[in-house]
Every structure is written in C-alpha cells, then in structure tokens.
C-alpha cells in the first residue's frame, strides 16, 4: 500500500477531501479520467476570459465554515448573480421581484403584486400544489408561469411541468422587493483567477494522475491505497447491475465573438419553448469584463446551453429525483454500504443535486468523521 487514500475525481468533493486528508498527515493519490482537474467547475482561459467550460458556476453560501475554508485557496470578487429572462424579445428580471411584476402587470406596490398573484392562483383553483405547474402558479401566478417558467422548465427537464415534482420550483426566489440579487446569500462571488486555479491551490503537493479511468483500472488502483473515496456515478461503480439512474445532460456551444459586448449580462435565460437553447452565458461579465490587470477585454466568449436527455457516454448533470430513480438509488446505496473500504460522495456518488457550498460542507463533514 503506497497511499492512505485513493480519491477518484478531482472535482470539489474530491479536492476538499484530498486537501483535508493531506493536512491531517495522510498520503493521497487522486485520479481523474478527464485531462484536467476541477471537475465541472473547471475554467479555461480564452481571449483572457475565464470560461466556465461545463456551465456557469457562481459561488454562494451562508455557511461561515465553508466560506472560511474556501477563501484560504482563492480571493473572491463581488459578482452578484442577476440573470435576465428573454421571452420572445421581452426582457424580465430574475429572480421574480417587483421589477418582474411591474413589467408583467404594471403594478407598482407589493400589495398590488401579491393581490394579482392571489387572484390568478384562485382562478386556477389551486389549494394544495401537486406538481411543478401548480406550485409555480401558486408562487407567481398564471401569466408569469406561462411566459417565464413553463417553456424554460420543459426544455430543461424534457418533461411537461405537470409531470414534474413541485419541489423543483420551490428553490426559485420570489420577492416583493426590488432586489435583483438571485441568491439570498451572505457570501457570493467568483474566485479571482478562475476555479481551476482555486482547485490547483487546494491540491498543492498532492499526487494527481489525469486521463486515468478508475473503473477500467480498478484492481490495479485499489491495490495502491487502504481506502477509496469515489465521486463518480454510483451505478457505474456497480456496472449498472440494477439498472441505470437517469440524468439530464447539457450540451454547450461556445464561440469567441469579435465584439466587446454581446448581451450585457452574464446570464440570459430564454424562456419560450421555440428557442432551442435554455440560456446564453457571456463569461466575461463574471469578472466585470476586465482582465487581471483591470483592462477592458476587446472580445467576448458566449456559450449557448442545450438541455438533453442523458444516455450512456454523455456527461451526467442533473439527477432525475423522481420516485422511480429514488428507489433505484436506495438499492445502489445498500450495495455501497457493503463496500468496506470505499466511501461514496459528491453529486454523482450520492445521486444528489448539490450547490457548491453544500458539496464542500458535505466533504468537510466526511473528513471530520474520518479524522476525529
């Protein structure tokens, strides 16, 4: 045994565990089948812009421990997420707030907005929301649901809104104020220099092997360590013996434009059903359109995002946490608990949608239990 821990995957969960184990005096080897570190938070530099290769990642947290931990490895800027919704050329503020309600209905006071929402909820006859459609109408009314939620959500999940669980939409902020800050978080921003640099700082001094597929070399790699921390798909670990867990995947079309400004905002969601992409990210605005020296960048990089049904070979992004998949995951979890020297963690290892701060918190809690 050459190492105390073999960690499969260099994303946030694996990186936190690796850093903490090394700090505790343990020897660590990390492997990743990709040719880069940082998992889905990986950023690459194009035309001086830190491009979020696997989709926009905006760090936000109210967890003091997580903030104190992650800011050891990067300084964060003051970026505030204020996306815009585009419905056939009509622009609305996200999250849903008084700017949205005024544009939609012409209301000017919170009382008028609340009354309009209640009027539409009652007209729809909803008392106890049973699905996403009913939950959305209860939160923001029929007009906003039809224009700003329905098309986007059905593109995102590939299913009618009345066939999706209500809890999905409960994460959506709704405010009777003129607050355009999407995340109600004490701390928020983007790491200066990009996420890749931040993760590289976390992995300083740790042995990392890239381009290594753990599952194809499992016996050989397992022999190198006493314990394995596995952050890949849990069903793949068991060779899909019980069946495949379902995900939504995302395809990106990224291009460099010979102009300084394409849409004037980091994120614009396209909420109509006819537009094939769900949103366009203009990466430079995560860092205010300037390079590290503060110079304005003459070009811009945009990414169109297309949601798609996952199939083997695609990148799994969003777990489909419906009853069928929850039941299948519970069976895989039973198998995982029988793996004496393997710990399953992270978004794929736990088949769970995780915000970045929750990933870090979960990894820190795991390390507490290991090292205490």
XYZ file of C-alpha atoms in Angstrom:
372
model
C 0.000 0.000 0.000
C 1.572 3.245 -1.169
C -1.192 5.659 -0.125
C -3.676 6.034 2.701
C -6.375 7.316 0.330
C -7.172 6.969 -3.345
C -9.618 9.693 -4.377
C -11.490 9.204 -7.634
C -12.395 12.547 -9.187
C -10.770 15.968 -8.796
C -13.997 17.965 -8.520
C -14.902 19.943 -5.421
C -15.828 16.994 -3.204
C -12.681 15.064 -4.026
C -10.494 18.161 -3.796
C -11.748 19.050 -0.304
C -11.244 15.503 0.981
C -7.771 15.312 -0.577
C -6.718 18.652 0.920
C -8.056 17.783 4.363
C -6.515 14.326 4.407
C -3.124 15.705 3.391
C -3.415 18.360 6.104
C -4.107 15.541 8.574
C -0.855 13.847 7.560
C -2.350 11.213 5.275
C -0.884 10.247 1.908
C -3.231 10.809 -1.012
C -3.405 9.815 -4.673
C -6.051 11.370 -6.935
C -7.132 10.087 -10.347
C -9.473 11.603 -12.908
C -10.493 10.307 -16.313
C -10.544 13.855 -17.658
C -7.351 15.557 -18.735
C -7.829 18.417 -16.293
C -8.539 18.943 -12.605
C -11.560 20.640 -11.011
C -14.392 18.524 -12.425
C -17.380 20.548 -13.589
C -16.110 23.776 -12.021
C -13.162 23.739 -14.436
C -12.455 27.074 -16.110
C -10.205 27.568 -19.116
C -8.770 30.861 -20.323
C -9.848 32.014 -23.783
C -9.002 35.528 -25.010
C -8.128 36.465 -21.442
C -11.550 35.334 -20.196
C -12.086 32.540 -17.672
C -14.655 30.396 -19.474
C -16.861 28.085 -17.386
C -16.479 25.033 -19.615
C -19.216 22.937 -18.005
C -21.721 25.703 -17.352
C -21.874 28.746 -15.116
C -20.790 28.233 -11.511
C -21.481 31.119 -9.140
C -20.346 30.508 -5.603
C -22.778 31.497 -2.844
C -23.173 30.436 0.758
C -24.472 31.373 4.184
C -22.234 28.744 5.777
C -19.457 30.521 7.648
C -17.325 27.412 7.941
C -17.496 26.771 4.202
C -16.650 30.411 3.398
C -13.701 30.480 5.807
C -12.464 27.223 4.314
C -12.690 28.007 0.607
C -11.279 31.531 0.888
C -7.977 30.016 2.001
C -7.451 28.995 -1.620
C -8.839 31.934 -3.583
C -9.896 35.526 -3.282
C -13.477 36.013 -4.452
C -14.768 39.009 -6.361
C -18.082 40.731 -5.630
C -20.061 39.308 -8.557
C -23.816 39.296 -7.898
C -26.000 36.980 -9.932
C -28.806 38.961 -11.598
C -29.981 36.936 -14.609
C -32.414 38.219 -17.217
C -35.308 36.309 -18.799
C -35.915 36.727 -22.541
C -39.386 35.753 -23.745
C -39.657 36.395 -27.497
C -37.641 39.592 -27.057
C -39.418 40.771 -23.906
C -36.924 41.119 -21.049
C -37.785 40.424 -17.415
C -35.820 40.454 -14.171
C -34.876 37.241 -12.411
C -35.401 36.390 -9.637
C -39.096 37.225 -9.762
C -39.390 40.531 -7.966
C -41.127 43.894 -8.225
C -39.331 44.721 -11.483
C -40.775 41.497 -12.952
C -44.268 42.138 -11.611
C -44.279 45.746 -12.819
C -43.185 44.724 -16.326
C -45.776 41.929 -16.453
C -48.794 43.680 -14.900
C -47.948 47.360 -14.409
C -48.268 47.057 -10.623
C -46.199 49.442 -8.517
C -46.659 48.260 -4.926
C -46.024 44.935 -3.203
C -49.696 44.804 -2.179
C -50.820 45.076 -5.812
C -48.366 42.358 -6.885
C -49.460 39.994 -4.106
C -53.113 40.602 -4.936
C -52.515 39.817 -8.614
C -50.734 36.556 -7.770
C -53.521 35.540 -5.373
C -56.187 36.384 -7.949
C -54.535 34.115 -10.528
C -53.929 31.340 -8.018
C -57.596 31.321 -7.049
C -58.691 31.435 -10.692
C -56.590 28.308 -11.314
C -58.370 26.565 -8.421
C -55.152 25.511 -6.698
C -55.245 24.757 -2.981
C -52.533 22.136 -2.427
C -49.988 22.109 -5.317
C -49.450 18.576 -6.596
C -46.846 19.230 -9.299
C -44.450 21.868 -10.600
C -47.091 23.644 -12.692
C -49.451 24.086 -9.762
C -46.607 25.066 -7.441
C -45.374 27.717 -9.898
C -48.826 29.236 -10.364
C -49.237 29.329 -6.579
C -45.961 31.217 -6.251
C -46.161 33.738 -9.100
C -49.475 33.407 -10.935
C -50.506 32.086 -14.331
C -49.048 34.869 -16.530
C -45.514 34.536 -15.205
C -45.759 30.753 -15.242
C -46.782 30.729 -18.903
C -44.137 33.216 -20.061
C -41.157 32.739 -17.797
C -41.338 29.236 -16.284
C -43.157 26.732 -18.470
C -41.070 26.809 -21.653
C -37.715 27.039 -19.867
C -38.557 24.258 -17.412
C -39.857 21.869 -20.056
C -36.697 22.424 -22.125
C -34.555 21.924 -19.033
C -36.198 18.691 -17.881
C -37.637 17.312 -21.121
C -40.996 16.701 -19.432
C -44.310 18.604 -19.118
C -44.460 20.733 -15.986
C -47.499 18.880 -14.702
C -45.393 15.708 -14.674
C -42.563 17.209 -12.621
C -42.475 17.275 -8.797
C -43.409 20.519 -7.063
C -40.190 20.713 -5.020
C -38.088 21.600 -8.082
C -39.602 25.082 -8.302
C -39.507 25.774 -4.569
C -35.853 26.795 -4.877
C -36.838 29.709 -7.115
C -36.664 33.067 -5.303
C -39.846 35.187 -5.322
C -39.613 38.621 -3.709
C -41.993 41.536 -3.247
C -38.992 43.879 -3.315
C -36.792 45.465 -5.990
C -33.888 43.154 -5.125
C -32.199 41.679 -8.235
C -29.749 39.506 -6.282
C -30.749 35.961 -7.262
C -29.060 34.294 -4.296
C -30.099 35.235 -0.801
C -26.613 34.504 0.499
C -24.268 36.336 2.822
C -21.249 35.459 0.667
C -21.207 35.371 -3.120
C -18.736 35.749 -5.962
C -16.339 34.167 -8.440
C -12.782 33.154 -7.480
C -10.285 35.625 -8.874
C -8.172 33.778 -11.440
C -10.865 31.155 -12.048
C -11.971 27.941 -10.383
C -9.162 25.882 -11.882
C -6.554 27.957 -10.067
C -8.534 27.651 -6.834
C -8.660 23.840 -7.080
C -4.986 23.719 -8.047
C -4.201 25.581 -4.821
C -6.258 23.034 -2.876
C -4.343 20.163 -4.465
C -0.886 21.636 -3.949
C 1.556 18.855 -3.069
C -0.933 16.041 -3.790
C -0.212 13.317 -6.358
C -2.686 13.657 -9.252
C -2.954 11.388 -12.292
C -5.125 12.665 -15.138
C -6.545 10.741 -18.066
C -6.973 7.679 -15.848
C -10.278 5.810 -15.893
C -10.657 4.331 -12.425
C -13.287 1.757 -13.361
C -11.149 0.399 -16.198
C -8.139 0.086 -13.881
C -9.928 -0.620 -10.623
C -7.978 -3.611 -9.321
C -4.619 -2.010 -10.025
C -5.592 1.322 -8.453
C -7.344 -0.167 -5.432
C -4.124 -2.015 -4.610
C -2.362 1.337 -4.179
C -4.382 2.577 -1.185
C -6.063 1.480 2.011
C -9.269 3.473 1.385
C -11.041 4.760 -1.728
C -13.181 7.896 -1.938
C -15.284 7.508 -5.059
C -17.057 10.549 -6.553
C -18.151 9.065 -9.877
C -21.631 7.745 -10.750
C -22.680 5.182 -8.169
C -24.474 2.983 -10.725
C -21.367 2.891 -12.953
C -19.302 1.675 -9.986
C -21.537 -1.380 -9.786
C -21.535 -1.851 -13.589
C -25.220 -0.819 -13.753
C -26.204 -4.230 -12.378
C -29.515 -2.888 -11.044
C -30.183 -0.582 -13.984
C -29.192 2.959 -14.976
C -30.008 6.015 -12.903
C -31.415 8.820 -15.047
C -29.983 12.309 -15.512
C -30.450 15.361 -17.610
C -27.390 16.326 -19.600
C -26.294 19.643 -21.112
C -24.597 20.406 -24.407
C -22.644 23.640 -24.866
C -21.902 25.637 -27.988
C -19.112 28.070 -27.156
C -17.812 30.716 -29.515
C -15.497 33.708 -29.481
C -17.051 36.896 -30.842
C -15.065 39.811 -32.232
C -17.019 42.333 -30.199
C -16.712 43.607 -26.658
C -20.311 43.046 -25.572
C -22.901 40.538 -26.776
C -25.776 40.669 -24.272
C -24.637 42.943 -21.440
C -25.167 40.349 -18.726
C -23.557 37.121 -17.570
C -26.730 35.041 -17.928
C -29.816 35.426 -20.102
C -32.472 32.692 -19.877
C -34.603 32.035 -22.968
C -37.970 31.084 -21.528
C -40.008 30.431 -24.672
C -40.352 26.875 -25.990
C -39.348 27.803 -29.542
C -35.760 28.887 -28.788
C -33.768 25.623 -28.678
C -31.255 26.701 -26.034
C -32.132 27.330 -22.396
C -29.736 30.187 -21.793
C -26.695 32.055 -23.055
C -23.747 32.713 -20.761
C -21.393 35.607 -21.545
C -18.409 34.639 -19.429
C -16.535 37.924 -19.253
C -19.240 39.525 -17.101
C -18.469 37.144 -14.237
C -15.325 39.269 -13.858
C -16.808 42.602 -14.959
C -15.428 42.452 -18.493
C -11.821 43.050 -17.461
C -8.616 41.044 -17.272
C -6.420 40.563 -14.202
C -4.745 43.922 -14.778
C -8.081 45.726 -14.959
C -8.019 46.270 -18.721
C -11.217 46.046 -20.734
C -11.312 42.944 -22.916
C -11.886 43.636 -26.623
C -13.549 40.270 -27.391
C -16.174 38.170 -25.701
C -16.966 34.467 -25.298
C -20.516 33.122 -25.164
C -21.927 29.652 -24.508
C -25.370 28.501 -25.561
C -26.718 25.732 -23.346
C -28.942 22.945 -24.655
C -30.593 20.563 -22.214
C -30.914 16.955 -23.308
C -31.886 13.523 -22.056
C -28.844 11.672 -20.748
C -27.640 8.490 -22.411
C -24.517 6.396 -21.702
C -21.452 8.313 -22.854
C -22.983 11.717 -22.108
C -21.941 13.827 -19.134
C -24.495 13.388 -16.305
C -25.504 16.752 -14.852
C -28.856 16.803 -13.058
C -30.232 13.737 -11.259
C -33.871 12.971 -12.048
C -35.013 12.751 -8.436
C -38.402 11.197 -9.095
C -39.859 8.227 -7.245
C -38.503 5.625 -9.669
C -34.922 6.895 -9.539
C -35.022 7.490 -5.797
C -35.993 3.850 -5.306
C -33.214 2.640 -7.611
C -30.637 4.837 -5.862
C -31.677 3.453 -2.476
C -30.851 -0.041 -3.754
C -27.448 1.101 -5.008
C -26.838 2.795 -1.665
C -27.357 -0.556 0.055
C -24.676 -2.058 -2.185
C -22.374 0.894 -1.447
C -22.718 0.347 2.286
C -21.355 -3.166 1.814
C -18.135 -1.842 0.227
C -15.958 -1.912 3.305
C -13.084 0.265 2.088
C -14.955 2.605 -0.262
C -16.643 5.922 0.570
C -19.148 7.302 -1.939
C -19.580 11.063 -2.062
C -20.471 14.096 -4.119
C -23.134 14.804 -6.717
C -22.703 11.566 -8.666
C -21.670 9.292 -5.819
C -24.771 10.269 -3.839
C -27.088 10.886 -6.824
C -27.980 14.275 -5.406
C -28.253 17.817 -6.716
C -25.662 19.816 -4.798
C -24.851 23.512 -4.749
C -21.115 24.089 -4.463
C -21.193 25.160 -0.845
C -23.206 22.068 0.083
C -20.621 19.869 -1.663
C -17.856 21.480 0.379
C -19.850 21.201 3.621
C -20.536 17.515 2.970
C -16.864 16.821 2.246
C -15.744 18.655 5.390
C -18.236 16.662 7.477
C -16.896 13.429 5.992
C -13.354 14.451 6.891
C -14.467 15.278 10.423
C -15.823 11.761 10.800
C -12.681 10.189 9.383
C -10.109 12.151 11.346
C -11.903 12.597 14.683
